[in-house]
XYZ file of C-alpha atoms in Angstrom:
614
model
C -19.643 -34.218 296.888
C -17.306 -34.613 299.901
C -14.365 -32.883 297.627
C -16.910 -29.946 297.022
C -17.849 -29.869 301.160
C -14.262 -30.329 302.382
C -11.796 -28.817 300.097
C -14.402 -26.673 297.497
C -13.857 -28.766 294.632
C -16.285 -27.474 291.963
C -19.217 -29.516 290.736
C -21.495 -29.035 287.934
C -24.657 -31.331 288.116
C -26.270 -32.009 284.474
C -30.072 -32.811 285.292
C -30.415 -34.937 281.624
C -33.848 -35.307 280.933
C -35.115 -34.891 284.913
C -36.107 -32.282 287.011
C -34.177 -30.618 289.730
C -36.679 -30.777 292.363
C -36.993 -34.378 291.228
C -33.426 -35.518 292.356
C -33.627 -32.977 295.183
C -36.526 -34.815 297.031
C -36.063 -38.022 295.294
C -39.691 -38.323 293.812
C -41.331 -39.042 290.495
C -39.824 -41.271 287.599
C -36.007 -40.211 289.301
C -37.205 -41.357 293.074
C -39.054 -44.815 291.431
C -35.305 -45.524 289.948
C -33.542 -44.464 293.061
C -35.255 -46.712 295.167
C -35.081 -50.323 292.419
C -31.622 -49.309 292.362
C -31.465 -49.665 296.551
C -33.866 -52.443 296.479
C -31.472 -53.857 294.277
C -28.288 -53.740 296.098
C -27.138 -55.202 299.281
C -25.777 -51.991 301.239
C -25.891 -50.354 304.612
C -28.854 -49.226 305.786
C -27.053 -46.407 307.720
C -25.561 -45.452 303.946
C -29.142 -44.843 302.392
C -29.649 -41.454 304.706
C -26.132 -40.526 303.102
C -26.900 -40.976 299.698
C -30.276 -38.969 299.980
C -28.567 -36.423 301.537
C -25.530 -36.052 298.832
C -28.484 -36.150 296.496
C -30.186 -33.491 297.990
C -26.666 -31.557 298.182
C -26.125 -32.111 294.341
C -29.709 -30.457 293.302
C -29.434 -27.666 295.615
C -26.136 -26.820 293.594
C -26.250 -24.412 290.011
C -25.948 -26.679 286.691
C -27.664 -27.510 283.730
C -31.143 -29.143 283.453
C -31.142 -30.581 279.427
C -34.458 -31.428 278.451
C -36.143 -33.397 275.638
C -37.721 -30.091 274.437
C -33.543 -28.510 274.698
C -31.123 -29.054 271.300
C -28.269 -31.324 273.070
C -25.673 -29.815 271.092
C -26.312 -26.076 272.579
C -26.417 -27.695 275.860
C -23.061 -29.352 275.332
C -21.549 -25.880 274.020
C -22.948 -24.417 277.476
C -21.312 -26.598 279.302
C -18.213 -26.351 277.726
C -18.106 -23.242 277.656
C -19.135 -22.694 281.839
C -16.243 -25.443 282.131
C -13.534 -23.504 280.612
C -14.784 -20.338 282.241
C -14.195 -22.054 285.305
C -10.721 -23.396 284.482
C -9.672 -20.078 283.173
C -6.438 -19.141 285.615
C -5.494 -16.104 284.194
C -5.730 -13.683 286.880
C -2.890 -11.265 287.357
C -0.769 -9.977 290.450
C -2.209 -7.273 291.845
C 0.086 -6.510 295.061
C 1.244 -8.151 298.030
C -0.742 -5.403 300.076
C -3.314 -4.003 298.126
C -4.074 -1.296 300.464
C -7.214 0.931 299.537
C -7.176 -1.144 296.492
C -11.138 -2.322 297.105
C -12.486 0.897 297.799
C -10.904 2.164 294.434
C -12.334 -0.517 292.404
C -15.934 -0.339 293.633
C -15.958 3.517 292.900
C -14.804 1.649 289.326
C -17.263 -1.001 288.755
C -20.298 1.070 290.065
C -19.042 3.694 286.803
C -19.256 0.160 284.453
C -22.651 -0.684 286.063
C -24.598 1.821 284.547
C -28.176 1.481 283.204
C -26.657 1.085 279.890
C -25.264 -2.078 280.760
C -26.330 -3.182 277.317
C -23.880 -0.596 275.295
C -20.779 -1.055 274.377
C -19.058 1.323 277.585
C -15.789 2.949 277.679
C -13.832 3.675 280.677
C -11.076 6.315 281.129
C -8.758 6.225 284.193
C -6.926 9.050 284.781
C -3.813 10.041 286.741
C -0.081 10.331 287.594
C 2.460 8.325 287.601
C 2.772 5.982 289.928
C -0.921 6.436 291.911
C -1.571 3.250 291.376
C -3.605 2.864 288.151
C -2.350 -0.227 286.860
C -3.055 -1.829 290.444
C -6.819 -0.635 290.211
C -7.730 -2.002 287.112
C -5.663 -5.496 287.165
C -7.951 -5.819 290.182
C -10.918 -4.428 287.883
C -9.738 -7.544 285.827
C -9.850 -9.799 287.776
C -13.170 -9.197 289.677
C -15.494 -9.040 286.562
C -13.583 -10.551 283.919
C -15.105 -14.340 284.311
C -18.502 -12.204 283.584
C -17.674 -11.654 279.668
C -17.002 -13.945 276.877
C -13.704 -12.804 276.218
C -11.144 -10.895 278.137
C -7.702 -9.140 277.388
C -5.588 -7.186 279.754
C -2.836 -5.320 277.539
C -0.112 -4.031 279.915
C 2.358 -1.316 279.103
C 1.219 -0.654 275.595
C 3.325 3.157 275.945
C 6.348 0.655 275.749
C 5.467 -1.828 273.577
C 4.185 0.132 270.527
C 7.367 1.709 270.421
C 8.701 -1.753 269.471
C 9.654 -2.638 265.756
C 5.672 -4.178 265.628
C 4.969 -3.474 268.477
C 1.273 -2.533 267.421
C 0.682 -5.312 265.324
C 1.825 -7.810 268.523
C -0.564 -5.844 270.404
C -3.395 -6.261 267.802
C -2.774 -10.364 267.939
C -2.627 -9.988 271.838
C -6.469 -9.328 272.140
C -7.142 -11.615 269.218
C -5.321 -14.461 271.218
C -6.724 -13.686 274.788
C -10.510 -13.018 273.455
C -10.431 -15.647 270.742
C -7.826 -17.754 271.391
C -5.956 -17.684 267.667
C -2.783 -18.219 267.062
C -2.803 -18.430 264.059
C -3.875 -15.280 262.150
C -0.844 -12.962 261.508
C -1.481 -9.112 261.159
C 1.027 -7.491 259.029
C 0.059 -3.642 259.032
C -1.886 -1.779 261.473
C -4.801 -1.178 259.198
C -5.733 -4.766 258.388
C -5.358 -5.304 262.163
C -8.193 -3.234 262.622
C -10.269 -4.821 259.983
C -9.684 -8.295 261.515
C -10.624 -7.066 265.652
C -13.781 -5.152 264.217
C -14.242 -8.788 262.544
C -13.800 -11.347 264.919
C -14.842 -8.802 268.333
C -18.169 -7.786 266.499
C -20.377 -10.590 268.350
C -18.250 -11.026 271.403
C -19.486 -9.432 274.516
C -15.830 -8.476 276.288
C -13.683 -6.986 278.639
C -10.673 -5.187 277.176
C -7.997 -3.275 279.221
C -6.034 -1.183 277.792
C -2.725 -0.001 280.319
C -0.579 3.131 280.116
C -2.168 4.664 276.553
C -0.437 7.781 275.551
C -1.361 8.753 271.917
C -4.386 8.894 270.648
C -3.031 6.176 267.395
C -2.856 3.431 270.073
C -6.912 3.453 270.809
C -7.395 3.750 267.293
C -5.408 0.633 266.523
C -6.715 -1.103 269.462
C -10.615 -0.124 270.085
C -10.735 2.677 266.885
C -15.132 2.236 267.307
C -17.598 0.962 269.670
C -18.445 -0.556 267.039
C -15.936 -3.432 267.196
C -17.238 -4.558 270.449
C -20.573 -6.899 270.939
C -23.394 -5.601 272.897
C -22.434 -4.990 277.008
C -18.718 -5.027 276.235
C -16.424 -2.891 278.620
C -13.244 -0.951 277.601
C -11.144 0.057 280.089
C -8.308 2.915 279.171
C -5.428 3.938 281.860
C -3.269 6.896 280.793
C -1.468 9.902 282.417
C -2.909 12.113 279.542
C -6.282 13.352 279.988
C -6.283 14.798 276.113
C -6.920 10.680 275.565
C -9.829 10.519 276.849
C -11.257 13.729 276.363
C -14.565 14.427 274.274
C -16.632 11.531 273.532
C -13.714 9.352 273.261
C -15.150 7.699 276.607
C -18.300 7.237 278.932
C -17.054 7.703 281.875
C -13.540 9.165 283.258
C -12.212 8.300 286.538
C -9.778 10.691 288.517
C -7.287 8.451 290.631
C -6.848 9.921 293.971
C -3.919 9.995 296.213
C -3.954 7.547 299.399
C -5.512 9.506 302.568
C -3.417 9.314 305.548
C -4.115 6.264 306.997
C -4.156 4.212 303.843
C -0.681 6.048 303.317
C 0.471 4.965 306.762
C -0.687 0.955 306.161
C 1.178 0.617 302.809
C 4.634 2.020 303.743
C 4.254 0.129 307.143
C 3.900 -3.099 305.361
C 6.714 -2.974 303.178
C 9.111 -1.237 305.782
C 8.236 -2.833 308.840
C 6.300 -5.842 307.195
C 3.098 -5.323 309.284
C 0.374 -2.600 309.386
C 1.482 -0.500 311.398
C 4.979 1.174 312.242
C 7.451 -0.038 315.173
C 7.022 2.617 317.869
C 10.605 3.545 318.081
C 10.043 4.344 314.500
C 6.530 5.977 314.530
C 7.684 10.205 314.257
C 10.544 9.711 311.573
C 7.802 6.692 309.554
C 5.087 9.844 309.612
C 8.218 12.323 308.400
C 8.660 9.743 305.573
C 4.594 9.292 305.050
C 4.355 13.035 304.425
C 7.173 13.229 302.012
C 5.475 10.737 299.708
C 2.271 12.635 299.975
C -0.195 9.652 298.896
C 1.811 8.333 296.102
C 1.516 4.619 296.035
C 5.360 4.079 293.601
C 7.333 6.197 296.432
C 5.711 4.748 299.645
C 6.487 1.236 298.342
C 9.808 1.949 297.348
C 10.935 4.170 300.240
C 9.658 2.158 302.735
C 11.406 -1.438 301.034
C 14.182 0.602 301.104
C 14.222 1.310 304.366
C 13.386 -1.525 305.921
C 15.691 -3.247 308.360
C 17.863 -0.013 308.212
C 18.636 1.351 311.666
C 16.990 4.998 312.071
C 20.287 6.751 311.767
C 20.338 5.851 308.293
C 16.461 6.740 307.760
C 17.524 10.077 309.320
C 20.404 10.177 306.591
C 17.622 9.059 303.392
C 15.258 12.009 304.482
C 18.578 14.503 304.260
C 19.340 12.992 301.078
C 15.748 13.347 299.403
C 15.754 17.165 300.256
C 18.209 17.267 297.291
C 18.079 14.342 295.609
C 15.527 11.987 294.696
C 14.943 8.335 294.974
C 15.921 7.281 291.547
C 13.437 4.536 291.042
C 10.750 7.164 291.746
C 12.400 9.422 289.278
C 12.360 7.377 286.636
C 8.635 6.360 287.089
C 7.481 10.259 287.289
C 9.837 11.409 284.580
C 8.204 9.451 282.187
C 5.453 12.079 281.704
C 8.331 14.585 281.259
C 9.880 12.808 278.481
C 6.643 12.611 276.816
C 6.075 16.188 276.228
C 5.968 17.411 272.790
C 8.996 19.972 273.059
C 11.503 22.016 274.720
C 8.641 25.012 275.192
C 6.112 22.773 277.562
C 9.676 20.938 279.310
C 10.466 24.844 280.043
C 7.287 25.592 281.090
C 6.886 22.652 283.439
C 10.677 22.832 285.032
C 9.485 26.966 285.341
C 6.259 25.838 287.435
C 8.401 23.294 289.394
C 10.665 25.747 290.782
C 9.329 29.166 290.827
C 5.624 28.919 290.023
C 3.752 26.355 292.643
C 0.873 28.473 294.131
C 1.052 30.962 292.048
C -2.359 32.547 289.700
C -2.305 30.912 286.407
C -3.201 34.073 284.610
C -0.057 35.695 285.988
C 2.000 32.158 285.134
C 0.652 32.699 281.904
C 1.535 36.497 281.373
C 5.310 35.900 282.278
C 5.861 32.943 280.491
C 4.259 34.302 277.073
C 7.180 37.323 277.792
C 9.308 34.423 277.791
C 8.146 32.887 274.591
C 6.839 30.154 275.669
C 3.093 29.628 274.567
C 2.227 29.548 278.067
C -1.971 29.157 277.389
C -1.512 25.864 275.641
C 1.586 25.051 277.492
C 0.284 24.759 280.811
C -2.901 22.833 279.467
C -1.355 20.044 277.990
C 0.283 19.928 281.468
C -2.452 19.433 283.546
C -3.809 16.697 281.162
C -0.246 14.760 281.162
C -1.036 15.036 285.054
C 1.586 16.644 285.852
C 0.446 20.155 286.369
C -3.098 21.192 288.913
C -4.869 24.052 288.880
C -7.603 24.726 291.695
C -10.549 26.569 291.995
C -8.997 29.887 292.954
C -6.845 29.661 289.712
C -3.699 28.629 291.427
C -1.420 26.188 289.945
C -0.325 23.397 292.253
C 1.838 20.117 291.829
C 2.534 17.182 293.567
C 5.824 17.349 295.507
C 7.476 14.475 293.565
C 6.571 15.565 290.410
C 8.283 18.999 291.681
C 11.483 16.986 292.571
C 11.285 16.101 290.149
C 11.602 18.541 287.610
C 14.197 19.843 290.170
C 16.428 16.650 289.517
C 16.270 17.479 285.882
C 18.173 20.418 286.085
C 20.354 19.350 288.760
C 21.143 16.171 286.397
C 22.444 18.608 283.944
C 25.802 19.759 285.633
C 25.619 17.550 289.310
C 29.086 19.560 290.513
C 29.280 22.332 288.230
C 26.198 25.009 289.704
C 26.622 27.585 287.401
C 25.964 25.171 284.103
C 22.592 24.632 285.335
C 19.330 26.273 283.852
C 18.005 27.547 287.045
C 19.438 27.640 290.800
C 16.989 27.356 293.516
C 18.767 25.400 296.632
C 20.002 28.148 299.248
C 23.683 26.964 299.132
C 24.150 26.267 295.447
C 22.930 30.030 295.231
C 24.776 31.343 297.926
C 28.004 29.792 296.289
C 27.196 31.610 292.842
C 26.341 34.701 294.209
C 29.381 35.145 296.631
C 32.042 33.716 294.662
C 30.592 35.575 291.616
C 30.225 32.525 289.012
C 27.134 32.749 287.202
C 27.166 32.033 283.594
C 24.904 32.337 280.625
C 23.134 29.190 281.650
C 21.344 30.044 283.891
C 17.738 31.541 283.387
C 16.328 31.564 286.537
C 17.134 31.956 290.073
C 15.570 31.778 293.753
C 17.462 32.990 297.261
C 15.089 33.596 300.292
C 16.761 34.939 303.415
C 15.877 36.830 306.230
C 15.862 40.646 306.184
C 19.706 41.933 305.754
C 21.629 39.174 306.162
C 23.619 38.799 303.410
C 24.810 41.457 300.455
C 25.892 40.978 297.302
C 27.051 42.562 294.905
C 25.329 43.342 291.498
C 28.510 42.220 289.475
C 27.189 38.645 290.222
C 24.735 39.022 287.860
C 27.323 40.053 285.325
C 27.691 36.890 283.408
C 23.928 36.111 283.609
C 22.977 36.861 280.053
C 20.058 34.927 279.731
C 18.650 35.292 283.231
C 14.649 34.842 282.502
C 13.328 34.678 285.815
C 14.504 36.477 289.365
C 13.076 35.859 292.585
C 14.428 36.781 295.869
C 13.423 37.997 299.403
C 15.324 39.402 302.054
C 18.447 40.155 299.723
C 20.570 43.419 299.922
C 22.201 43.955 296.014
C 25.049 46.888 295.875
C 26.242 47.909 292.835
C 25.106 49.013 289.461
C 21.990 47.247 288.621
C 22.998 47.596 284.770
C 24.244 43.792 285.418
C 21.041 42.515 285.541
C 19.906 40.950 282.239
C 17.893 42.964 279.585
C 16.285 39.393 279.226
C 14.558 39.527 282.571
C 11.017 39.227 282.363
C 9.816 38.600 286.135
C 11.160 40.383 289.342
C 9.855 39.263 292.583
C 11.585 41.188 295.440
C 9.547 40.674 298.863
C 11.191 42.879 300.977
C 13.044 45.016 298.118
C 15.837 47.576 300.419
C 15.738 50.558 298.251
C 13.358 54.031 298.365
C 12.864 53.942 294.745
C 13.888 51.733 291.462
C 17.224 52.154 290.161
C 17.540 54.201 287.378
C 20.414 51.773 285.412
C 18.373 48.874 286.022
C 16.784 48.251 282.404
C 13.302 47.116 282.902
C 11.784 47.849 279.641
C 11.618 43.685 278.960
C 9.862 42.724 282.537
C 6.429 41.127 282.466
C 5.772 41.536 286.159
C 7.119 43.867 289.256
C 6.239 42.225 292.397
C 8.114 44.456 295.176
C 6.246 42.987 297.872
C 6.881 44.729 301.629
C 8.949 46.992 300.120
C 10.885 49.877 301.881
C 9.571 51.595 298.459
C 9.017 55.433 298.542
C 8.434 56.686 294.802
C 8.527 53.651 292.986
C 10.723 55.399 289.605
C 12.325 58.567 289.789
C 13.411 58.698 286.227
C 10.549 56.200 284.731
C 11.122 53.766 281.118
C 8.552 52.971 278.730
C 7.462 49.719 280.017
C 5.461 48.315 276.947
C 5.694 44.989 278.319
C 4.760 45.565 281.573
C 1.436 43.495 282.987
C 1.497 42.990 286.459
C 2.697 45.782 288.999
C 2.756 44.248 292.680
C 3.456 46.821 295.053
C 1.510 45.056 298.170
C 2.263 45.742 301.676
C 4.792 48.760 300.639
C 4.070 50.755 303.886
C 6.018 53.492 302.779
C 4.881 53.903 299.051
C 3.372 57.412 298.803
C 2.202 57.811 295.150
C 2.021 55.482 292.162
C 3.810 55.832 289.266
C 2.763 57.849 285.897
C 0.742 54.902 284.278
C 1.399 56.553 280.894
C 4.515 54.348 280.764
C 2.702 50.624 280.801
C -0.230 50.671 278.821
C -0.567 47.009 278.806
C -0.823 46.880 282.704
C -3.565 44.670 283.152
C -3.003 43.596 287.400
C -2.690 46.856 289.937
C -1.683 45.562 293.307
C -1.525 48.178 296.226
C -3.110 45.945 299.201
C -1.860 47.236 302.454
C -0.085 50.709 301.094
C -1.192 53.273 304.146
C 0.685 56.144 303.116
C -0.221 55.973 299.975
C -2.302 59.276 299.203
C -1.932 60.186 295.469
C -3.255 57.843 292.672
C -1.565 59.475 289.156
C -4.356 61.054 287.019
C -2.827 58.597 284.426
C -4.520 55.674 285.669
C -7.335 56.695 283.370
C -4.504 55.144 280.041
C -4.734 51.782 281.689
C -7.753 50.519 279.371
C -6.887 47.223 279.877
C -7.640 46.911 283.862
C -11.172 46.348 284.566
C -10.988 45.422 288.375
C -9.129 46.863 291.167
C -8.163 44.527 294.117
C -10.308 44.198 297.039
C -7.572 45.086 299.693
C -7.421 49.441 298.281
C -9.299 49.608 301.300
C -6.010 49.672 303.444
C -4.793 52.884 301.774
C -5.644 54.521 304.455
C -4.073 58.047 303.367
C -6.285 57.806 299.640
C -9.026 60.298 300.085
C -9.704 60.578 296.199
C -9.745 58.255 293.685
C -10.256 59.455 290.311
C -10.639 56.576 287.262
C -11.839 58.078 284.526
C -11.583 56.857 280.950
C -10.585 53.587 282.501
C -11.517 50.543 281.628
C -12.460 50.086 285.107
C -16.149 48.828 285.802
C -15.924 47.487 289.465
C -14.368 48.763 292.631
C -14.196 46.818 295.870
C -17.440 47.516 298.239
C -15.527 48.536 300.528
C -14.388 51.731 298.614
C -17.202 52.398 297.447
C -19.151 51.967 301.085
C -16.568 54.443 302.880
């Protein structure tokens, strides 16, 4: 009893045919042999006080009363069985600073607490790479695991089942952690399953299963509740949310990014090895911080990278990552990429990544259909691989790693050679194409943003461009024929667009959207093509638009933008052959020229109150 005082040695007290209390106050048939035993023994008198104390100690302590009225062999299994609990060392690493770590898995174990604490519960964890939700439930592990009969943490199973039997190892994994065999050999998947739903049946246990991403892997490894024993726990991480969609699971848990502080603590620790940053570090550490927005993987590794490095060369790391990312963070985050089905959702995500961000998803959705691309489907499976958000105002977002990305990707491509790359977005890789007049038939989207007039180019850039998909630019001057630009092109955004009208060589009859955002824009066609494809028509802000254009040329037009037009003062009569808009945009009310606005035979059933109030 000292061990247990001084150094917390456990001890188990067996109270064999006596009573707790007995031994506790030293009374009845226990206290009559207690004190013949002192009477019969020559010891210190100051020792006695000792030994009733220890005694007192010992009863005071959780173990196992057996009684004559108790089977002895039950209480011998109980014992064991408490013993080996208590000798099980199998706890796993969580993190040498498991910042916001706790937090995390409370939010966790209050979701497995549930008033069905009887069923057989599953648990989904959902996020993206590198958020941390390995960390959260090896912690998870840990914490409760001593509080089931069995427990089995299966790590990296994405990895593993690719192996030669790989999902047969797997299947022996929990069989050996839960039920200690070794010695029952699965040869096929299917008898695997026979032999967990076996030998799991009557066990009540905690199973883990890390980094799931197909929907054969649960069924190998948990395929029914059924398996389980009553008050069992299942715990699935994955970066797909498709896997634990439905009633695959309970409960589903979204991992959240570290908040600022939390963000600050981690990379402190493992750049500066202490909470907090050195103060002649503290502005460039919070430049750093914000770059990693929240993401566990990159503040670890940027700030072990960093560390002991004098601030010229953090200075020189932060330069680099505006073009390059850390490659141990890219090869954590491009995992999800790799695991897309095909070359239509990689397209679709590398489209979002460099053009889309903040954009509606409707519109997304529009252009990239023009594009062939299945966009609907497309961008769902990408917000359940997590690598894709949407919001509540129908905007997509994504984090800015995963946008790096996808960025990286293309850059990987052709590192030196710019115009072999799928899409050019960095202001001097375009720059170089565009003035020395090298585009090729790679490339199938591009970006340039400068300020009004400051550059011109001419149109014979576009020349070689064949497959050009996607054009976005602001502040540009072109001069030339616009009969380069590709017949391919399904999205022009032009903030800023220089001319009075569109160019009548410029074949348009293939674009998805117009957005000709504060446009110097007069009569948007002279000489107008049937636009058949045409769904969006952005002409916001164009201060010197005067009249729309005949409608009779889009009928599919189903998004009319003229916020902010104030010289606008003649809607075309043909408005009424766009059946398929049904709203106009709230901001009409800043054409202040429009006096009339005639929409008959439209599909339109809603006007903005302002309109209608004036």
């Amino acid at each position: 009893m000292e061990c247990n005082r001084t150094i917390g040695q456990v001890v188990l007290p067996v109270f064999y045919d006596v009573d707790p209390s007995e031994v506790r106050h030293q009374t009845g048939e226990f206290g009559k042999a207690f004190q013949n035993a002192l009477n019969g023994l020559k010891v210190n008198e100051f020792m006695v006080p000792k030994w009733r104390e220890t005694l007192r100690h010992a009863a005071s302590l959780a173990g196992f009363v057996v009684l004559n009225s108790r089977n002895e062999s039950e209480a011998i299994k109980d014992i064991v069985q408490k013993v080996a609990h208590l000798l099980d060392k199998t706890d796993l690493f969580i993190a040498d600073h498991p910042v916001g770590v706790e937090s995390r898995v409370l939010d966790m174990i209050q979701l497995l607490d549930t008033p069905l604490s009887n069923d057989v519960l599953l648990l989904g964890m959902w996020g993206m790479g590198g958020i941390g939700k390995t960390t959260i439930a090896k912690s998870i592990y840990n914490k409760v695991g001593r509080n089931f009969e069995g427990r089995c943490f299966l790590a990296n199973i994405r990895e593993v089942w690719e192996q030669d039997v790989g999902p047969m190892n797997l299947q022996e994994c929990i069989l050996y952690d839960i039920c200690k065999e070794t010695t029952t050999k699965i040869h096929n998947i299917e008898s695997g399953k026979y032999v967990l739903m076996e030998r799991l049946c009557h066990k009540r246990v905690l199973l883990v299963l890390d980094d799931v991403n197909k929907l054969d892997q649960l069924k190998a490894l948990c395929g029914s509740r059924k398996w389980f024993g009553s008050g069992s726990r299942i715990i699935i991480t994955t970066r797909d949310k498709q896997i634990i969609k439905g009633n695959r699971v309970n409960q589903d848990y979204i991992m959240r990014e570290m908040n600022a502080n939390e963000s600050v603590e981690l990379f402190s620790w493992h750049a500066f090895k202490k909470a907090t940053p050195r103060e002649d570090f503290a502005e460039i550490s919070k430049n750093v911080v914000e770059y990693c927005r929240g993401l566990p993987l990159a503040l670890e590794v940027l700030g072990s990278y960093l560390f002991d490095r004098p601030v010229s060369e953090w200075e020189c790391v932060l330069e680099k990552l505006k073009r390059i990312p850390n490659d141990q963070v890219q090869r954590k985050l491009k995992i999800s990429y790799d695991g897309l089905n095909d070359d239509t959702e990689r397209d679709i995500f590398l489209d979002i990544a460099i053009f889309f961000i903040g954009m509606d998803r409707s519109d997304v959705v529009h252009i990239l259909n023009g594009c062939g691309l299945f966009a609907e489907i497309g961008i769902s499976v990408l917000v359940e691989k997590s690598l894709v958000t949407v919001d509540n105002k129908n905007k997509l977002g994504m984090h800015d790693l995963l946008r790096d990305m996808g960025r990286e990707i293309v850059r990987e491509i052709a590192p030196k050679e710019l115009e072999k790359r799928s899409r050019l977005w960095f202001h001097e890789d375009v720059l170089d194409v565009l003035s020395d007049q090298t585009g090729t038939q790679a490339v199938e989207g591009l970006v340039l943003q400068l300020t009004p007039n400051a550059k011109c180019f001419s149109t014979k850039a576009f020349e070689n461009m064949k497959k050009l998909r996607l054009l976005q630019l602001s502040g540009v001057r072109l001069d030339g024929d616009f009969k380069y630009l590709s017949r391919r092109l399904r999205w022009l955004y032009w903030n800023g667009f220089p001319l009075t009208c569109m160019p009548s060589d410029f074949d348009q009859r293939n674009l998805v959207s117009i957005e000709l955002e504060n446009s110097k824009i007069k009569l948007v066609w002279n000489e107008m093509q049937r636009m058949e494809n045409l769904k969006i028509l952005n002409l916001s802000h164009s201060h010197y638009l005067r009249q729309t254009p005949d409608f009779s040329n889009m009928p599919n037009l189903e998004k009319l933008i003229l916020k902010d037009c104030p010289r606008l003062s003649e809607i075309s009569h043909t408005i009424g052959h766009l059946h398929k808009i049904d709203k106009l945009e709230e901001d009409i009310e800043q054409m202040e020229s429009l006096t009339t606005l005639i929409a008959d035979n439209t599909a339109i059933t809603e006007v903005p109150f302002s309109l209608a109030r004036s």
